[in-house]
Amino acid sequence: VGEAWAQSKSAFTNTLMPMPAKISAHAGELTLTPDFRLSASGFRNRRLESGLQRLRTRLEYATGLTLSRELTAIDKAVSLEVRVQSAGQEPQSVNEDESYALKVTAVGATIDAPTVVGALRGMETFLQLIQGGSNGYYIPAVKIEDSPRFPWRGLLIDCARHFQPIEVLQRTLDGMAAVKMNVFHWRLTDDQGFRMESKIFPKLTGLGSDGLYYTQAQAREIVAYARDHGIRVVPDFDMPGHARSWFVGYPELASGPGPYVLRRKFGIDDAAMDPTRETTFAFLDKFLGEMAGIFPDPYLHISGDESNGAQWRANPKIVAYMRQHHLKDTQALQAEFNQRIEALLTKHGKHMMGWDEVLHPALPKDVVIESWRDTRFLVDAAKRGYRNILAAPYYLDHMKTAEEYYLADPLPPGLDLTSEQRKLVLGGEACMWTEFVDSETLDSRVWPRAAAIAERFWSPLEVRAVDDMYRRLSSASLRLEGLGLTHLTYPEAALRQMAGTEDIDAVRTFVSVLEPYGMSADNKTIQLTPLDRFNNVLPPDPPDRYKFYVLVQSFLQHPSADSKGGIELNILFQRWRDASEKVQALMETSPLLAEGRIRSQQLRELATIGSETVDHLTKMSVVPAGWKESTLAKLKAYEKPTDMLVFTVIVPLKDLVSAVQ
Ligand code: ACM
């Protein structure tokens, strides 16, 4: 793989993400003309045809060509011929064969795949290969043989804290398919809302959802849409904790006295289901049976996280039950609850999944563990013989850089697991918790960073060069926008609204050095707070962060005032200064914009530090005594989060200042 990767550094590899397992470049190219045809030979079904129709539409939009609606090859016409052997499994299996081979020559292209899902993956690669040249659009001649490293490549969307409408989920699924992710982990319940209609228990959404929920017909629609895109849907109903929304309509399920209302704050709630009453299990039996009929995937997530036991310890009947059954603590009681739920799920044809809190010796080995607190739970689960997936390093709400997510590997080389235990690690999930994310800001928190995570799960371990990842991520980001995702358009629109003008060049420059701070303990926002502030609308890890880092590193190699780096840095610092002034003027009439006042003043300071440092490094000025120490101290002070915002440029600026002799 390493070798194939090394010889594949042709220009077009800048547009691939995730990087295929094996790729070789050849001479020539396939020109895309109006005669270009898509054809399917071999196995064919509606799912494959819908994939081909989407491929055609996207090809048309990428190239401006109008292509034939026929899916049959005609003699002499150049075409992409898709040759599939079988339908694959229904429902799509964790072990579905997703492999494909894509061959492109000057006269045509072929995708060969054992299953429809493999063909869908190959079509995405084909689209990623489109290049523009002076003679129009073309696909370079290549040979690709590809299959995923991990079978479980998920994205969790929390639809409870902030409801996410169907069309938002659909475009999220479009994005997932584009980067070959294959599991939509659909969080449907939490303390702040119950989002899935039950016809047996209508008060779940009737009283527990603020009217924001998915009907059963809509849920089936999402399942079908996901299947068309080669994506499994794993629904998640958190129990016994994070369950307040159940109790608004059905307080008899709870361990403490009602009545209950939805929780508007975030964090851990004491309310928990009563695991000592048969009526609780009778309810859950009916509910899970109903859900099993809507969600065909054999896996169902019960979360089981952050149940703090407070309501159990406060209830004398539950305490007496624990004593009677020799349950030494609330963890033991939760383990017993989990065993009963596992038995119910088995009865309804489902494998149980849960977060790492459910790990307990009493639990059957059939359960799949998802590690969120720490990677060591992955090791723990695998050593004990449980299949598991990793989420801990991939929390998108932590606002880490694409680089940090990218370099976190589910199975790094040194991990203390046997090869058998390693096989139990099915993959991982990027997690989008939505305490501070609504349907407008969701895309910019998920994309494009999730694409870097998708590559981590799909591509070989050796594919991990950060500069190369960022180059390809910027092309992936544009393609994702082309699918209808709003991660690029929404922040711009929100800044215009905030600034009260269409002329936001200065605002753009101002925010190009800022990003949201991700540690939620400092966030005072509740569910009802409008999410229209800088820290809500600015994207994490903005492209300018890495660009500035690269610019500074290249300047530091040959620091001279007339070098390209020196000139660019001086221009940039001047732009920061100008932007600081203009943005402060706009703040006079925009109180929301004015919330960034401190940062805008600091930007001016940073610009001054930047140009002083370039002058010092290029011997244009004499370094005053104590300058370096006081400047580094200033940068350290600016590094702290203010108003849930952080600067993205402090580390490179420190590198610059530190280089001054
Ligand atoms: C979790 O983040 N509580 C799974």
XYZ file of C-alpha atoms and ligand atoms in Angstrom:
665
model
C 0.000 0.000 0.000
C 2.757 2.440 0.943
C 4.305 1.961 -2.475
C 1.073 2.390 -4.381
C 0.458 5.520 -2.377
C 3.912 6.925 -3.144
C 3.616 6.402 -6.888
C 0.161 7.935 -6.969
C 1.075 11.520 -6.216
C -0.394 12.766 -9.475
C -2.270 16.050 -9.448
C -5.690 14.362 -9.508
C -5.038 12.687 -6.176
C -5.655 16.169 -4.733
C -9.350 15.565 -5.275
C -9.768 12.117 -3.693
C -11.140 11.622 -0.190
C -11.084 9.045 1.284
C -7.916 7.902 -0.450
C -8.438 4.497 -2.125
C -6.529 1.463 -0.897
C -4.718 0.957 -4.204
C -4.382 3.378 -7.064
C -2.135 3.609 -10.071
C -2.042 6.431 -12.583
C -1.780 5.747 -16.309
C -1.213 7.862 -19.402
C -4.232 9.473 -21.009
C -7.631 10.692 -20.005
C -11.297 10.096 -20.641
C -12.843 13.297 -21.972
C -16.387 13.968 -20.823
C -18.564 14.923 -23.763
C -22.342 15.022 -24.374
C -21.958 11.485 -25.824
C -20.844 10.138 -22.475
C -23.175 7.318 -21.383
C -23.752 5.481 -18.149
C -24.586 1.835 -18.490
C -25.319 -1.039 -16.172
C -24.576 -4.591 -17.200
C -24.830 -7.628 -14.993
C -27.035 -7.426 -11.921
C -29.403 -4.488 -11.805
C -32.059 -3.353 -9.326
C -33.864 -0.177 -8.371
C -31.242 0.703 -5.743
C -28.451 0.536 -8.317
C -30.498 2.513 -10.814
C -31.203 5.258 -8.307
C -27.454 5.435 -7.627
C -26.759 5.731 -11.345
C -29.372 8.456 -11.723
C -27.776 10.466 -8.948
C -24.372 9.900 -10.528
C -25.666 11.230 -13.836
C -27.221 14.316 -12.260
C -24.050 15.101 -10.340
C -21.913 14.547 -13.451
C -24.171 16.914 -15.333
C -23.967 19.601 -12.680
C -20.200 19.222 -12.351
C -19.625 19.527 -16.097
C -22.556 21.432 -17.561
C -23.234 18.561 -19.972
C -26.666 17.113 -20.728
C -26.342 13.331 -20.730
C -28.539 10.540 -22.017
C -31.214 9.158 -19.691
C -30.662 5.639 -21.069
C -28.661 3.214 -18.969
C -27.630 0.996 -21.863
C -24.317 1.118 -23.652
C -24.389 1.920 -27.345
C -21.627 0.916 -29.714
C -18.690 3.272 -29.933
C -19.955 5.730 -27.326
C -17.565 6.285 -24.448
C -19.218 5.273 -21.266
C -18.910 4.259 -17.677
C -20.039 0.677 -17.486
C -21.097 -0.504 -14.040
C -20.908 -4.271 -13.597
C -22.414 -5.579 -10.394
C -22.645 -9.231 -9.388
C -25.379 -9.217 -6.753
C -27.800 -7.162 -4.704
C -25.875 -7.611 -1.486
C -27.681 -8.144 1.780
C -30.972 -6.757 3.025
C -30.790 -5.133 5.430
C -27.262 -4.086 4.522
C -24.878 -6.084 6.677
C -22.003 -4.881 8.868
C -19.945 -7.274 6.762
C -21.331 -6.111 3.425
C -18.737 -6.382 0.666
C -18.086 -2.724 -0.203
C -15.164 -3.344 -2.511
C -14.985 -2.152 -6.100
C -12.507 -1.827 -8.930
C -12.541 1.297 -11.075
C -10.680 1.426 -14.343
C -10.513 4.498 -16.534
C -8.843 4.632 -19.953
C -9.037 7.121 -22.813
C -11.919 5.161 -24.354
C -14.108 4.319 -21.373
C -14.449 3.403 -17.746
C -15.664 0.412 -15.762
C -16.720 -0.176 -12.195
C -16.722 -3.806 -11.111
C -18.267 -4.617 -7.765
C -19.569 -7.752 -6.040
C -22.488 -5.791 -4.562
C -24.572 -2.712 -5.268
C -22.986 -0.988 -2.254
C -19.520 -1.531 -3.710
C -20.717 0.025 -6.977
C -22.077 3.047 -5.065
C -18.648 3.522 -3.432
C -16.991 3.296 -6.856
C -19.350 5.911 -8.318
C -18.324 8.360 -5.590
C -14.671 7.813 -6.479
C -15.471 8.341 -10.157
C -17.091 11.706 -9.340
C -14.117 12.712 -7.215
C -11.803 12.147 -10.179
C -13.447 14.775 -12.421
C -10.837 17.327 -13.477
C -11.237 20.531 -15.441
C -8.811 21.464 -18.222
C -8.594 23.822 -21.178
C -10.443 21.259 -23.315
C -13.259 20.687 -20.882
C -13.756 18.154 -18.148
C -12.075 14.763 -18.056
C -11.274 11.769 -15.887
C -7.584 10.835 -15.763
C -6.690 7.261 -16.688
C -6.380 5.273 -13.478
C -6.755 1.854 -12.025
C -8.200 1.690 -8.542
C -8.840 -1.306 -6.338
C -10.540 -0.262 -3.177
C -12.188 -1.567 -0.044
C -12.569 -0.159 3.460
C -10.201 -0.726 6.363
C -13.086 -0.807 8.874
C -16.603 -2.128 8.310
C -18.241 0.403 10.721
C -17.810 4.028 9.657
C -20.460 6.001 11.416
C -21.776 9.469 12.047
C -23.933 10.160 15.087
C -26.376 13.042 14.875
C -28.071 14.021 18.122
C -31.595 14.962 17.074
C -32.861 15.305 20.656
C -31.072 18.372 22.037
C -31.834 20.263 18.857
C -34.287 18.748 16.399
C -32.886 18.244 12.906
C -35.494 18.346 10.117
C -35.751 15.558 7.533
C -34.131 17.586 4.753
C -31.127 18.286 6.975
C -30.760 14.563 7.646
C -31.083 13.793 3.945
C -28.285 16.137 2.982
C -26.225 14.740 5.857
C -26.718 11.273 4.364
C -25.689 12.651 0.947
C -22.469 13.930 2.523
C -21.847 10.649 4.321
C -22.218 8.659 1.100
C -19.868 11.065 -0.682
C -17.085 10.180 1.780
C -18.086 6.504 2.013
C -19.446 6.531 5.569
C -21.932 3.731 6.121
C -23.713 4.024 9.496
C -26.105 6.787 10.519
C -26.354 6.608 14.317
C -29.663 8.366 14.884
C -29.956 9.735 18.441
C -33.686 10.057 18.924
C -34.191 10.681 22.638
C -32.650 12.607 25.496
C -33.693 14.751 28.466
C -34.496 17.629 26.090
C -36.821 15.833 23.673
C -38.344 12.586 22.441
C -38.176 12.668 18.648
C -39.659 9.370 17.413
C -43.380 8.777 17.080
C -44.816 5.776 18.914
C -48.364 4.831 18.020
C -48.595 2.634 21.112
C -47.380 5.388 23.452
C -48.442 8.650 21.771
C -47.677 10.796 24.815
C -43.927 10.198 24.271
C -43.898 12.770 21.482
C -47.297 14.234 22.371
C -45.922 15.706 25.599
C -42.176 15.134 25.299
C -41.138 16.755 22.020
C -42.341 20.388 21.767
C -44.068 19.075 18.615
C -40.697 18.426 16.990
C -40.447 14.745 16.108
C -40.270 12.257 13.239
C -43.394 10.402 12.238
C -43.023 6.690 11.615
C -43.517 7.340 7.894
C -40.667 9.867 7.953
C -38.411 7.462 9.821
C -39.081 4.803 7.195
C -38.331 7.388 4.521
C -34.944 8.130 6.122
C -34.166 4.416 6.405
C -34.982 3.948 2.699
C -33.024 7.053 1.695
C -30.025 5.856 3.690
C -30.265 2.380 2.143
C -30.277 3.903 -1.346
C -26.980 5.545 -0.362
C -25.448 2.385 1.094
C -25.925 3.569 4.677
C -27.308 1.615 7.629
C -29.466 3.358 10.227
C -28.934 2.490 13.894
C -31.565 4.150 16.091
C -30.668 5.166 19.644
C -33.082 5.398 22.585
C -31.179 6.320 25.730
C -32.072 4.368 28.881
C -32.231 4.254 31.865
C -30.751 7.788 32.169
C -30.914 10.757 29.780
C -34.579 9.777 29.719
C -36.522 12.720 31.171
C -38.449 13.254 27.933
C -40.081 9.811 28.333
C -41.382 10.811 31.771
C -43.234 13.950 30.693
C -45.958 11.740 29.219
C -45.293 8.595 31.272
C -44.104 9.593 34.773
C -44.797 6.047 35.985
C -41.600 4.930 34.187
C -39.429 7.121 36.406
C -37.729 6.313 39.712
C -38.712 9.565 41.351
C -42.050 11.278 41.865
C -43.339 13.408 38.969
C -44.548 15.475 37.349
C -41.774 15.977 34.809
C -41.106 18.701 32.270
C -38.456 18.732 29.548
C -35.012 19.721 30.713
C -33.808 22.915 29.020
C -30.351 22.933 30.553
C -27.751 20.403 29.470
C -25.577 18.039 31.451
C -26.483 15.028 33.561
C -30.024 14.741 34.893
C -30.859 12.624 37.957
C -34.086 11.269 36.447
C -33.873 7.582 35.492
C -36.215 4.741 34.621
C -37.339 2.496 37.470
C -35.532 -0.802 36.861
C -37.325 -2.614 39.677
C -40.858 -2.551 38.286
C -42.197 -5.106 35.829
C -44.371 -2.399 34.293
C -41.180 -0.629 33.100
C -40.095 -3.721 31.181
C -43.594 -4.367 29.830
C -43.571 -0.801 28.464
C -40.082 -1.143 26.978
C -40.948 -4.541 25.487
C -43.848 -3.015 23.566
C -41.912 0.118 22.633
C -38.816 -1.725 21.400
C -40.996 -4.182 19.487
C -42.686 -1.267 17.754
C -39.313 0.325 16.894
C -37.954 -3.018 15.661
C -40.684 -2.906 13.041
C -39.565 0.500 11.793
C -35.781 0.115 11.856
C -34.662 -2.992 9.936
C -31.004 -2.835 10.973
C -30.139 -5.694 13.363
C -28.451 -3.236 15.772
C -30.243 -0.951 18.208
C -28.425 1.442 20.564
C -29.666 1.929 24.119
C -26.824 4.304 25.063
C -26.881 3.583 28.808
C -24.521 6.470 29.494
C -24.276 8.878 32.412
C -26.962 7.315 34.571
C -25.795 8.677 37.907
C -27.960 6.527 40.198
C -29.152 9.525 42.232
C -32.869 8.843 41.806
C -32.324 5.167 42.577
C -30.485 5.886 45.825
C -33.214 8.354 46.788
C -36.028 5.827 46.340
C -36.473 3.523 49.410
C -38.234 0.861 47.321
C -35.345 0.705 44.887
C -32.795 0.639 47.716
C -34.724 -2.254 49.307
C -34.798 -4.070 45.943
C -31.029 -3.737 45.594
C -30.505 -5.154 49.090
C -32.884 -8.036 48.430
C -31.153 -8.929 45.158
C -27.617 -8.484 46.523
C -26.859 -5.655 44.101
C -23.976 -3.853 45.730
C -24.260 -0.545 43.887
C -26.253 1.295 41.253
C -23.856 0.054 38.536
C -24.849 -3.491 39.429
C -28.501 -2.489 39.232
C -27.928 -0.904 35.822
C -26.136 -4.068 34.665
C -29.212 -6.087 35.650
C -31.426 -3.597 33.789
C -29.177 -3.919 30.720
C -29.409 -7.701 30.790
C -33.186 -7.524 30.767
C -33.165 -5.007 27.907
C -30.715 -7.188 26.005
C -33.113 -10.133 26.341
C -36.000 -7.991 25.061
C -33.927 -6.822 22.098
C -32.894 -10.382 21.275
C -36.559 -11.336 21.305
C -37.222 -8.543 18.810
C -34.327 -9.644 16.594
C -31.879 -6.942 17.581
C -28.315 -6.854 18.863
C -27.888 -4.378 21.682
C -25.367 -1.548 21.507
C -24.388 0.732 24.371
C -21.758 3.261 25.428
C -18.848 1.989 27.497
C -20.791 2.362 30.764
C -22.673 -0.818 29.867
C -19.460 -2.915 29.994
C -20.093 -5.379 32.791
C -19.077 -9.034 33.208
C -22.740 -10.055 33.357
C -23.447 -8.730 29.865
C -23.740 -11.240 26.975
C -20.866 -11.130 24.460
C -23.307 -10.277 21.700
C -23.493 -6.650 22.846
C -21.495 -4.066 20.859
C -19.680 -1.470 22.965
C -19.096 2.116 21.820
C -16.199 3.800 23.651
C -16.729 7.485 24.312
C -14.963 8.239 27.583
C -11.544 6.998 26.620
C -9.793 4.792 24.073
C -8.840 2.432 26.887
C -12.449 1.208 26.997
C -11.918 -0.032 23.435
C -8.976 -2.093 24.655
C -10.949 -3.257 27.678
C -13.958 -4.302 25.577
C -11.816 -6.108 22.993
C -9.839 -7.975 25.668
C -13.090 -9.154 27.187
C -14.278 -10.406 23.813
C -16.820 -7.713 22.890
C -17.097 -6.245 19.423
C -16.753 -2.503 19.698
C -16.413 0.833 17.940
C -14.524 3.972 18.888
C -16.090 7.409 19.351
C -13.911 9.052 22.040
C -11.460 10.932 19.785
C -14.124 11.889 17.248
C -16.474 14.224 19.139
C -17.131 16.963 16.596
C -18.586 19.230 19.289
C -15.144 19.382 20.917
C -14.193 21.609 17.985
C -10.845 19.953 17.443
C -8.976 20.445 14.186
C -9.405 18.082 11.245
C -5.769 17.167 11.864
C -6.433 15.980 15.423
C -9.371 13.811 14.366
C -7.445 12.517 11.384
C -4.446 11.346 13.359
C -6.533 9.537 15.991
C -6.541 5.933 14.815
C -8.935 3.291 16.168
C -6.134 0.717 15.958
C -2.751 2.436 16.204
C 0.212 0.069 15.672
C 1.326 -0.100 19.311
C -2.060 -0.992 20.788
C -1.872 -3.906 23.230
C -4.298 -6.283 21.473
C -3.859 -9.636 19.753
C -4.826 -9.923 16.106
C -8.023 -11.742 17.160
C -8.890 -8.922 19.572
C -8.134 -6.353 16.876
C -10.760 -7.948 14.663
C -13.356 -7.097 17.320
C -12.760 -3.382 16.665
C -15.310 -2.751 13.930
C -14.484 0.901 13.342
C -15.621 4.203 14.714
C -18.116 7.028 14.721
C -17.843 10.773 14.416
C -20.280 12.227 16.967
C -22.251 15.415 16.505
C -23.864 16.273 19.813
C -26.209 19.183 19.407
C -26.475 20.937 22.767
C -25.072 24.030 21.040
C -25.893 23.163 17.430
C -29.172 23.788 15.647
C -30.320 22.779 12.182
C -28.721 25.860 10.649
C -25.286 25.437 12.180
C -25.161 21.627 12.023
C -23.507 21.347 8.601
C -20.617 23.655 9.494
C -19.888 21.615 12.618
C -19.998 18.284 10.791
C -18.332 19.231 7.483
C -15.732 19.150 6.210
C -14.042 17.744 9.331
C -16.095 14.515 9.245
C -14.584 13.833 5.818
C -11.137 13.589 7.444
C -12.563 11.110 9.964
C -14.227 9.179 7.140
C -10.814 8.790 5.527
C -9.353 7.564 8.820
C -11.974 4.790 8.865
C -11.785 3.880 5.169
C -8.198 4.339 3.997
C -5.105 2.314 4.904
C -3.400 3.131 8.209
C -0.387 4.514 6.312
C -2.413 7.284 4.687
C -1.884 9.974 7.322
C 0.093 12.896 5.860
C -1.543 16.009 7.283
C -0.551 18.464 4.540
C -1.919 16.102 1.931
C -5.127 15.614 3.931
C -5.763 19.376 4.131
C -5.136 19.778 0.400
C -7.689 17.084 -0.375
C -10.088 18.240 2.341
C -10.491 21.608 0.644
C -11.584 19.899 -2.569
C -13.864 17.531 -0.621
C -15.383 20.531 1.150
C -16.381 22.146 -2.133
C -17.862 18.903 -3.433
C -19.877 18.543 -0.228
C -21.182 22.059 -0.700
C -22.172 21.074 -4.223
C -24.373 18.363 -2.722
C -26.400 21.016 -0.900
C -24.600 21.102 2.429
C -24.384 24.591 3.888
C -21.110 24.519 5.820
C -19.644 27.234 3.587
C -22.742 29.259 2.780
C -24.325 29.404 6.226
C -21.487 31.104 8.139
C -21.345 33.768 5.426
C -25.085 34.360 5.566
C -25.043 34.502 9.355
C -22.210 37.040 9.360
C -24.141 39.251 6.930
C -27.149 39.134 9.252
C -24.957 39.885 12.227
C -23.155 42.760 10.531
C -26.339 44.167 8.989
C -24.656 44.654 5.625
C -23.732 42.680 2.524
C -20.291 44.252 2.571
C -18.552 41.890 4.964
C -14.992 41.673 3.607
C -13.612 43.119 6.834
C -15.759 40.804 8.951
C -14.450 37.842 6.945
C -10.873 38.853 7.638
C -11.673 39.403 11.302
C -13.214 35.951 11.776
C -10.605 34.196 9.626
C -8.389 33.998 12.721
C -11.116 32.860 15.124
C -12.857 29.620 15.864
C -15.427 28.396 18.388
C -14.162 27.027 21.670
C -15.407 23.505 22.252
C -15.428 22.826 25.953
C -19.067 22.843 26.886
C -18.605 23.264 30.642
C -18.019 26.954 29.950
C -21.100 27.283 27.784
C -24.093 28.802 29.533
C -26.421 28.239 26.593
C -29.691 26.365 27.212
C -31.901 24.593 24.690
C -33.984 27.718 24.084
C -31.088 30.145 23.488
C -30.841 31.436 19.897
C -27.608 30.135 18.379
C -26.670 33.226 16.396
C -23.449 34.357 18.040
C -19.886 34.216 16.770
C -19.142 30.952 18.530
C -22.246 29.380 16.965
C -21.773 30.542 13.400
C -18.002 30.428 12.921
C -16.681 27.138 11.578
C -14.204 25.127 13.636
C -10.752 24.727 12.091
C -11.300 27.359 9.364
C -9.083 26.811 6.276
C -7.112 29.984 7.106
C -5.763 28.377 10.279
C -3.684 25.805 8.433
C -2.787 28.253 5.638
C -1.323 30.681 8.184
C 0.601 27.885 9.867
C 2.127 26.832 6.507
C 2.913 30.435 5.562
C 4.757 31.039 8.839
C 6.718 27.787 8.594
C 7.829 28.555 5.041
C 8.824 32.116 5.989
C 10.851 30.848 8.943
C 12.971 28.706 6.651
C 14.314 31.798 4.846
C 13.228 34.905 6.731
C 13.831 37.839 4.435
C 11.634 40.881 3.887
C 11.483 40.446 0.127
C 10.796 36.700 0.200
C 7.343 35.566 -0.877
C 6.578 34.626 2.729
C 7.789 37.955 4.109
C 5.717 39.920 1.606
C 2.610 37.818 2.173
C 2.887 38.071 5.943
C 3.237 41.844 5.858
C 0.207 42.146 3.580
C -1.757 39.850 5.860
C -0.918 41.777 9.030
C -1.911 45.000 7.306
C -5.242 43.384 6.380
C -5.777 42.384 10.015
C -5.171 45.971 11.114
C -7.588 47.387 8.533
C -10.204 44.771 9.336
C -9.974 45.479 13.040
C -10.756 49.137 12.435
C -13.602 48.548 9.962
C -15.232 45.871 12.071
C -15.187 48.117 15.119
C -16.992 50.749 13.091
C -19.673 48.212 12.110
C -20.043 47.253 15.760
C -21.450 50.698 16.522
C -24.726 49.679 14.893
C -24.664 45.942 15.511
C -24.782 44.779 19.132
C -24.443 41.115 18.118
C -21.323 41.915 16.135
C -20.119 44.037 19.037
C -19.932 40.911 21.189
C -16.641 40.357 19.359
C -15.244 43.745 20.388
C -12.474 42.434 22.635
C -11.325 40.022 19.960
C -11.323 42.768 17.329
C -9.106 44.934 19.531
C -6.816 41.989 20.130
C -6.599 41.363 16.373
C -5.034 44.796 15.996
C -2.509 43.883 18.682
C -1.757 40.586 16.949
C -1.209 42.421 13.668
C 1.258 44.732 15.394
C 3.062 41.807 16.983
C 3.166 40.083 13.593
C 4.691 42.970 11.652
C 7.131 43.859 14.453
C 8.288 40.259 14.491
C 8.762 40.104 10.722
C 10.788 43.331 10.934
C 12.941 41.885 13.709
C 13.492 38.620 11.868
C 14.469 40.414 8.669
C 16.763 42.863 10.482
C 14.625 45.836 9.545
C 14.497 46.884 13.169
C 16.399 46.494 16.402
C 14.858 44.248 19.034
C 14.155 46.308 22.198
C 15.276 44.814 25.512
C 12.643 42.505 27.019
C 10.531 42.601 23.834
C 10.510 38.854 23.235
C 9.429 37.932 26.763
C 6.702 40.563 26.968
C 5.413 39.662 23.505
C 5.242 35.941 24.290
C 3.412 36.807 27.526
C 0.876 38.832 25.540
C 0.305 35.954 23.129
C -0.168 33.593 26.030
C -2.846 35.899 27.426
C -4.636 36.064 24.067
C -4.586 32.296 23.797
C -7.302 31.964 26.473
C -10.893 31.498 25.320
C -13.033 34.639 25.562
C -16.782 34.534 24.876
C -16.400 30.886 23.733
C -13.996 31.984 20.980
C -10.317 31.234 20.465
C -7.694 32.599 18.076
C -6.357 30.126 15.515
C -3.110 32.020 14.906
C -1.423 32.062 18.312
C 0.784 28.994 17.905
C 2.368 30.135 14.598
C 2.758 33.665 16.004
C 4.582 32.193 19.001
C 6.824 30.285 16.581
C 7.595 33.559 14.815
C 8.352 35.454 18.005
C 10.417 32.586 19.403
C 12.617 32.680 16.293
C 13.713 36.255 17.078
C 17.311 36.201 18.425
C -21.968 10.558 25.826
O -21.285 11.454 25.305
N -22.576 10.768 26.973
C -22.104 9.270 25.200
